[in-house]
Amino acid sequence: MTKERKTPLLDELEQGPWPSFVTEIKKEADRPMAHDLLGILERSYADRVSHWKHGGLVGVMGYGGGVIGRYSDLPEEFPAVKEFHTFRVNQPSAWFYTSDALRTLCDIWEKHGSGLTNMHGSTGDIIFLGSSSAALEPCFAELSHHGWDLGGSGSNMRTPSCCVGPARCEWACYDTLAACYDITQAFQDELHRPFFPYKYKFKFAGCPNDCVASIARSDCSIIGTWRDDIQVDQAKVGEYARSGTDIQSEVCNLCPTRCMSWDGRELAIDNSNCVRCMHCINVLAKALKPGKQRGATILVGSKAPIIGGALLSSVLVPFLEMKPPYDDLKELTAAIWELWGEHGKNRERVGEFIQRVGLGNFLDGIGLDPVPEMVMHPRTNPYIFFEDELDDDAGNA
């Protein structure tokens, strides 16, 4: 039995109503790795500095990504975590598991690592926290034997993830699970062998509710939408009104474009001004549905803040039919990767690249025509140059 560690600073993180990662680590504290992990974390809080060194390159044979290297700078004091590498395991679409699959994963990790997991990382992967360098190959071999693969890490395509889609959601405008799986399989080299300027993330959301937050944290957001009219069941709208829902104040007045009106008997929608925000459908779930002509909007460029600050994705393709084998999405992706890979700077995300070179130059480079939906806000520069006319005038002089 491992001697209990005193962790007064970490104990503070167990106070309050919320679950604590400290409590979960303590459950595994009879294992040397978790025991020393508590010690090095307590030391970091006391010293107010991290005691993890940069991991450098660490991985398994044939894969450039999937394992995140981590080493302690206090190996003598905490020998069990002198190496504390992290596996990213490629998750099934929308995180559907059988109990047997989960038991298999846990058995493998109990055998080869710390036993600590994170279900799931912000990218979507199954996270195995804490392994030694010697255990990397045996753990990967056993995962592969049972049908599991590693996800992305480093400057490559990160593991695609998706919402539950049509498996459990009536508002899904395309099959997010099929699209996520197809893209994962199609880009295996890009997933496992880093050769991009920086990371590239796909996230698939079945409707504008965007339950995977793709618009805030993926380089390519595929968000389900429709291009015809919202389906309205006026009888059901009336039932909502009679049961106490204030249609005018709770629906019409909160519509961002004020494209809806209610006369007490019928809900009218000016679909030409609808921005697909989903508010009315969320409130009147039994009465309203997305239209029948369904597909997805493709957006690019979001990222979390590192140096230049956070970015939200911007529209690149207003509507794309999302049907297998998703050739249009794959061709668009290949064009973006070719341009960005050629001209992107080290650790420059696609959104930052577009800001640097300008949207016009980016569209020229990938062979896409500009459309009004790409405009984020009215221009602030009053000067307009007509390059073609200037060139014609110069030729005629």
Coordinates of C-alpha atoms in Angstrom, one line a residue:
M1 CA 0.0 0.0 0.0
T2 CA 1.4 3.4 -1.0
K3 CA 1.8 5.9 1.8
E4 CA -0.8 8.6 1.7
R5 CA 0.4 12.0 0.5
K6 CA -0.4 15.2 2.2
T7 CA -1.9 17.6 -0.4
P8 CA -3.4 20.6 1.4
L9 CA -3.4 22.8 -1.7
L10 CA -5.0 20.2 -3.9
D11 CA -7.5 19.5 -1.2
E12 CA -8.9 23.0 -1.7
L13 CA -9.9 22.0 -5.2
E14 CA -12.2 19.4 -3.8
Q15 CA -14.3 22.0 -2.0
G16 CA -17.6 23.2 -3.4
P17 CA -20.4 21.5 -5.3
W18 CA -18.6 20.5 -8.4
P19 CA -16.8 17.3 -9.3
S20 CA -13.0 17.5 -8.9
F21 CA -10.2 15.9 -10.9
V22 CA -8.2 15.7 -7.6
T23 CA -10.8 13.4 -6.1
E24 CA -10.6 11.2 -9.2
I25 CA -6.8 11.0 -9.0
K26 CA -7.0 10.1 -5.3
K27 CA -9.2 7.1 -6.2
E28 CA -6.2 5.7 -8.1
A29 CA -3.6 6.9 -5.5
D30 CA -2.6 3.3 -4.6
R31 CA -0.9 3.1 -8.0
P32 CA 2.6 4.6 -8.1
M33 CA 1.9 6.8 -11.1
A34 CA -1.2 8.5 -9.6
H35 CA 0.5 8.7 -6.2
D36 CA 3.4 10.7 -7.7
L37 CA 1.1 12.7 -9.9
L38 CA -0.6 14.1 -6.8
G39 CA 2.8 14.9 -5.4
I40 CA 4.1 16.8 -8.4
L41 CA 0.9 18.7 -8.8
E42 CA 1.0 19.7 -5.1
R43 CA 4.6 20.8 -5.6
S44 CA 3.6 22.9 -8.7
Y45 CA 0.9 24.7 -6.7
A46 CA 3.3 25.4 -3.9
D47 CA 6.1 26.6 -6.3
R48 CA 3.7 28.4 -8.6
V49 CA 5.4 26.9 -11.6
S50 CA 4.9 23.8 -13.7
H51 CA 7.2 20.9 -13.2
W52 CA 6.5 19.4 -16.6
K53 CA 9.1 19.9 -19.3
H54 CA 8.3 20.2 -23.0
G55 CA 7.7 16.7 -24.3
G56 CA 9.6 16.9 -27.6
L57 CA 9.0 14.0 -30.1
V58 CA 7.6 10.8 -28.8
G59 CA 5.5 8.3 -30.5
V60 CA 4.9 4.8 -31.9
M61 CA 6.4 3.2 -35.0
G62 CA 5.0 4.7 -38.2
Y63 CA 3.0 7.4 -36.5
G64 CA 4.1 11.0 -36.1
G65 CA 1.0 11.9 -34.0
G66 CA -1.3 10.3 -31.4
V67 CA 1.1 10.4 -28.4
I68 CA 1.9 13.6 -26.5
G69 CA 5.3 13.5 -24.8
R70 CA 5.6 14.8 -21.2
Y71 CA 8.5 14.6 -18.8
S72 CA 9.0 15.8 -15.3
D73 CA 11.8 18.1 -14.3
L74 CA 11.9 16.4 -10.8
P75 CA 12.5 12.7 -11.8
E76 CA 14.4 11.9 -8.6
E77 CA 11.7 13.2 -6.3
F78 CA 8.8 11.8 -8.3
P79 CA 10.2 8.8 -10.2
A80 CA 6.9 7.2 -11.2
V81 CA 6.0 10.2 -13.3
K82 CA 9.4 11.0 -14.8
E83 CA 7.7 10.1 -18.0
F84 CA 4.0 10.8 -18.2
H85 CA 3.0 10.5 -21.9
T86 CA -0.6 10.9 -23.1
F87 CA -2.3 8.8 -25.7
R88 CA -5.0 10.2 -27.9
V89 CA -7.2 7.3 -29.0
N90 CA -9.6 7.9 -32.0
Q91 CA -13.1 7.9 -30.6
P92 CA -16.1 6.4 -32.4
S93 CA -18.4 8.9 -34.1
A94 CA -20.6 10.8 -31.6
W95 CA -19.0 8.7 -28.7
F96 CA -21.2 5.6 -29.0
Y97 CA -19.7 2.7 -27.1
T98 CA -20.7 -0.8 -26.0
S99 CA -19.9 -1.7 -22.5
D100 CA -17.5 -4.4 -23.8
A101 CA -15.6 -1.8 -25.7
L102 CA -15.2 0.4 -22.7
R103 CA -14.1 -2.5 -20.6
T104 CA -11.5 -3.4 -23.2
L105 CA -10.1 0.1 -23.2
C106 CA -9.9 0.2 -19.4
D107 CA -8.2 -3.2 -19.2
I108 CA -5.6 -2.1 -21.8
W109 CA -4.9 1.1 -19.9
E110 CA -4.8 -0.5 -16.5
K111 CA -2.1 -2.9 -17.9
H112 CA 0.1 -0.3 -19.7
G113 CA -0.5 3.1 -18.1
S114 CA -1.7 5.0 -15.0
G115 CA -5.3 4.0 -15.3
L116 CA -6.4 7.7 -15.5
T117 CA -8.6 8.7 -18.4
N118 CA -10.3 11.7 -19.8
M119 CA -13.5 11.0 -21.6
H120 CA -13.1 13.1 -23.7
G121 CA -10.4 15.6 -24.7
S122 CA -11.5 18.9 -26.2
T123 CA -10.6 17.6 -29.7
G124 CA -12.9 14.6 -29.0
D125 CA -10.4 11.8 -28.5
I126 CA -10.4 9.2 -25.7
I127 CA -7.5 10.5 -23.5
F128 CA -5.2 8.0 -21.7
L129 CA -3.2 10.1 -19.2
G130 CA 0.2 8.9 -18.1
S131 CA 2.4 6.2 -19.7
S132 CA 6.1 5.4 -19.8
S133 CA 8.2 5.4 -23.0
A134 CA 8.7 1.7 -22.7
A135 CA 4.9 1.0 -22.6
L136 CA 4.1 3.0 -25.7
E137 CA 4.6 0.3 -28.3
P138 CA 3.0 -2.5 -26.3
C139 CA -0.1 -0.4 -25.5
F140 CA -0.5 0.7 -29.1
A141 CA -0.1 -2.9 -30.3
E142 CA -2.9 -4.1 -28.0
L143 CA -5.2 -1.2 -29.0
S144 CA -4.6 -2.0 -32.6
H145 CA -5.3 -5.7 -32.0
H146 CA -8.7 -4.8 -30.6
G147 CA -9.6 -2.4 -33.5
W148 CA -8.7 0.9 -31.9
D149 CA -6.5 3.6 -33.6
L150 CA -4.6 6.6 -32.4
G151 CA -6.0 10.1 -33.1
G152 CA -4.2 13.2 -34.2
S153 CA -1.6 15.4 -32.4
G154 CA 1.0 17.8 -33.5
S155 CA 0.9 19.7 -36.8
N156 CA -1.6 17.5 -38.6
M157 CA -5.3 16.9 -39.1
R158 CA -6.7 16.4 -35.6
T159 CA -9.2 13.7 -34.9
P160 CA -12.5 14.7 -36.5
S161 CA -15.5 14.7 -34.1
C162 CA -19.3 15.2 -34.5
C163 CA -22.5 15.7 -32.7
V164 CA -25.0 12.8 -32.2
G165 CA -26.7 13.8 -35.4
P166 CA -29.5 11.7 -36.8
A167 CA -28.8 8.9 -34.3
R168 CA -30.8 10.7 -31.7
C169 CA -31.6 14.2 -33.0
E170 CA -34.6 15.0 -35.2
W171 CA -33.1 18.3 -36.3
A172 CA -29.9 16.9 -37.9
C173 CA -29.7 18.2 -41.5
Y174 CA -27.2 15.6 -42.6
D175 CA -25.6 12.4 -41.3
T176 CA -22.9 13.7 -39.1
L177 CA -21.7 10.3 -38.0
A178 CA -21.2 9.0 -41.6
A179 CA -19.4 12.2 -42.6
C180 CA -17.1 12.2 -39.6
Y181 CA -16.2 8.5 -40.2
D182 CA -15.7 9.0 -43.9
I183 CA -13.4 12.0 -43.5
T184 CA -11.4 10.2 -40.8
Q185 CA -10.8 7.2 -43.1
A186 CA -10.1 9.3 -46.2
F187 CA -7.3 11.4 -44.6
Q188 CA -5.4 8.8 -42.7
D189 CA -1.9 10.1 -43.7
E190 CA -2.9 13.6 -42.7
L191 CA -4.1 12.3 -39.4
H192 CA -1.1 10.3 -38.4
R193 CA 1.9 12.0 -40.1
P194 CA 2.3 15.7 -39.2
F195 CA 3.3 17.9 -42.2
F196 CA 1.0 20.9 -41.9
P197 CA 2.1 24.4 -40.7
Y198 CA 0.0 23.7 -37.6
K199 CA -3.1 21.7 -36.5
Y200 CA -6.3 21.4 -38.6
K201 CA -9.6 20.4 -37.0
F202 CA -12.8 19.2 -38.5
K203 CA -16.0 19.3 -36.5
F204 CA -19.4 18.2 -37.8
A205 CA -22.6 19.7 -36.4
G206 CA -25.9 18.5 -37.6
C207 CA -27.8 21.8 -37.2
P208 CA -27.2 25.4 -36.4
N209 CA -27.5 24.6 -32.6
D210 CA -23.9 23.4 -33.1
C211 CA -23.7 21.1 -30.1
V212 CA -20.0 20.4 -30.8
A213 CA -19.2 24.1 -30.7
S214 CA -17.5 23.8 -34.1
I215 CA -17.8 27.5 -34.9
A216 CA -15.6 28.4 -32.0
R217 CA -12.9 25.6 -32.1
S218 CA -12.4 24.0 -35.5
D219 CA -10.5 25.1 -38.6
C220 CA -13.3 23.6 -40.7
S221 CA -16.9 23.7 -39.3
I222 CA -19.5 21.7 -41.1
I223 CA -22.8 23.0 -39.7
G224 CA -26.1 21.5 -40.9
T225 CA -28.6 23.9 -42.5
W226 CA -31.5 24.0 -45.0
R227 CA -32.2 26.3 -48.0
D228 CA -36.0 26.1 -48.3
D229 CA -38.7 27.2 -45.8
I230 CA -39.0 26.3 -42.2
Q231 CA -41.7 23.6 -41.9
V232 CA -44.6 25.0 -39.8
D233 CA -47.5 23.1 -38.2
Q234 CA -50.0 25.9 -37.5
A235 CA -52.2 23.6 -35.4
K236 CA -49.3 22.8 -33.1
V237 CA -48.4 26.5 -32.9
G238 CA -51.9 27.1 -31.7
E239 CA -51.5 24.4 -29.0
Y240 CA -48.4 26.1 -27.7
A241 CA -50.2 29.5 -27.5
R242 CA -53.2 27.9 -25.7
S243 CA -50.9 26.1 -23.2
G244 CA -49.3 29.4 -22.1
T245 CA -46.4 30.1 -24.5
D246 CA -46.3 33.8 -25.4
I247 CA -45.5 33.5 -29.1
Q248 CA -45.0 37.2 -29.6
S249 CA -42.5 37.8 -26.8
E250 CA -40.8 34.4 -26.6
V251 CA -40.5 33.8 -30.3
C252 CA -41.1 36.7 -32.6
N253 CA -39.5 39.4 -30.5
L254 CA -36.4 37.4 -30.0
C255 CA -35.9 36.6 -33.7
P256 CA -32.6 38.3 -34.6
T257 CA -33.9 39.5 -38.0
R258 CA -37.6 40.0 -36.9
C259 CA -38.7 37.8 -39.8
M260 CA -41.6 36.3 -37.8
S261 CA -45.1 37.7 -37.0
W262 CA -48.0 36.3 -34.9
D263 CA -51.6 37.5 -35.3
G264 CA -53.0 35.2 -32.6
R265 CA -54.0 32.6 -35.1
E266 CA -51.1 32.0 -37.5
L267 CA -47.3 32.3 -37.4
A268 CA -45.9 33.9 -40.5
I269 CA -42.3 33.6 -41.4
D270 CA -40.4 35.7 -44.0
N271 CA -37.9 32.9 -44.9
S272 CA -35.9 35.1 -47.2
N273 CA -34.7 37.0 -44.0
C274 CA -34.2 33.9 -41.8
V275 CA -30.6 33.4 -40.6
R276 CA -31.2 29.8 -39.4
C277 CA -30.5 30.7 -35.7
M278 CA -32.8 27.8 -34.6
H279 CA -34.3 29.9 -31.7
C280 CA -37.9 29.5 -32.9
I281 CA -37.4 25.8 -33.6
N282 CA -35.9 25.3 -30.2
V283 CA -38.9 27.0 -28.5
L284 CA -41.6 25.5 -30.6
A285 CA -40.1 22.1 -31.1
K286 CA -43.3 20.3 -31.9
A287 CA -44.5 23.0 -34.3
L288 CA -41.5 23.9 -36.3
K289 CA -38.8 21.9 -38.2
P290 CA -35.9 22.7 -40.4
G291 CA -36.7 22.7 -44.1
K292 CA -36.6 19.7 -46.4
Q293 CA -33.7 20.7 -48.6
R294 CA -31.0 20.0 -46.2
G295 CA -27.2 20.1 -46.3
A296 CA -24.5 22.0 -44.5
T297 CA -22.7 25.4 -44.4
I298 CA -18.9 25.1 -44.6
L299 CA -17.0 27.6 -42.4
V300 CA -13.3 28.0 -41.8
G301 CA -10.9 29.7 -39.5
S302 CA -11.8 29.4 -35.8
K303 CA -9.2 28.8 -33.1
A304 CA -8.7 29.3 -29.4
P305 CA -6.5 32.2 -28.2
I306 CA -2.8 31.7 -28.2
I307 CA -1.1 34.9 -29.5
G308 CA -3.5 36.6 -31.8
G309 CA -6.7 36.0 -29.8
A310 CA -9.7 33.8 -30.4
L311 CA -11.4 33.6 -33.9
L312 CA -14.8 32.3 -34.9
S313 CA -15.3 30.5 -38.2
S314 CA -16.5 32.4 -41.2
V315 CA -18.7 31.2 -44.0
L316 CA -16.7 29.8 -47.0
V317 CA -19.5 27.8 -48.7
P318 CA -23.1 28.8 -47.8
F319 CA -24.6 25.5 -48.8
L320 CA -23.2 22.1 -49.7
E321 CA -25.1 18.8 -50.1
M322 CA -23.6 16.4 -47.6
K323 CA -24.0 13.1 -49.4
P324 CA -21.4 10.3 -49.6
P325 CA -18.6 10.1 -50.8
Y326 CA -18.4 13.9 -49.9
D327 CA -16.2 14.6 -52.9
D328 CA -16.9 18.4 -52.8
L329 CA -15.8 18.7 -49.2
K330 CA -12.7 16.6 -49.9
E331 CA -11.8 18.7 -53.0
L332 CA -12.2 21.9 -51.0
T333 CA -10.1 20.6 -48.2
A334 CA -7.3 19.5 -50.5
A335 CA -7.2 23.0 -52.1
I336 CA -7.0 24.7 -48.7
W337 CA -4.3 22.4 -47.5
E338 CA -2.2 22.9 -50.6
L339 CA -2.3 26.7 -50.4
W340 CA -1.9 26.8 -46.6
G341 CA 0.9 24.2 -46.7
E342 CA 2.8 26.1 -49.3
H343 CA 2.5 29.6 -47.8
G344 CA 1.6 29.2 -44.2
K345 CA 4.0 30.1 -41.4
N346 CA 5.1 27.7 -38.7
R347 CA 2.3 27.4 -36.0
E348 CA -0.1 29.6 -38.1
R349 CA -3.7 28.3 -38.2
V350 CA -5.8 28.6 -41.3
G351 CA -7.8 31.5 -39.9
E352 CA -4.7 33.4 -39.1
F353 CA -3.3 32.6 -42.6
I354 CA -6.5 34.1 -44.2
Q355 CA -6.2 37.2 -42.0
R356 CA -2.6 37.7 -43.1
V357 CA -3.0 37.1 -46.9
G358 CA -6.5 38.5 -47.2
L359 CA -9.7 36.7 -48.1
G360 CA -9.5 37.7 -51.7
N361 CA -6.0 36.2 -52.2
F362 CA -7.1 33.1 -50.3
L363 CA -10.1 32.6 -52.5
D364 CA -8.0 33.1 -55.6
G365 CA -5.5 30.5 -54.3
I366 CA -8.2 27.8 -53.7
G367 CA -10.2 28.6 -56.8
L368 CA -13.4 29.7 -55.1
D369 CA -15.6 32.6 -56.2
P370 CA -16.6 35.2 -53.5
V371 CA -20.2 35.3 -52.4
P372 CA -22.1 37.8 -50.2
E373 CA -22.3 35.3 -47.3
M374 CA -18.6 35.6 -46.8
V375 CA -18.9 39.2 -45.7
M376 CA -18.5 39.5 -42.0
H377 CA -19.3 43.2 -41.7
P378 CA -19.5 46.2 -44.1
R379 CA -16.2 47.6 -45.3
T380 CA -14.5 50.2 -43.2
N381 CA -12.0 51.3 -45.9
P382 CA -13.7 54.0 -48.2
Y383 CA -11.2 53.5 -51.0
I384 CA -12.2 51.1 -53.8
F385 CA -9.8 50.1 -56.6
F386 CA -11.0 48.6 -59.8
E387 CA -7.9 46.7 -60.9
D388 CA -9.2 45.4 -64.2
E389 CA -10.3 48.9 -65.3
L390 CA -6.9 50.3 -64.3
D391 CA -5.2 47.7 -66.3
D392 CA -7.4 48.4 -69.3
D393 CA -6.7 52.1 -69.1
A394 CA -3.0 51.5 -68.9
G395 CA -3.1 49.3 -71.9
N396 CA -5.0 51.9 -74.0
A397 CA -2.7 54.8 -73.1

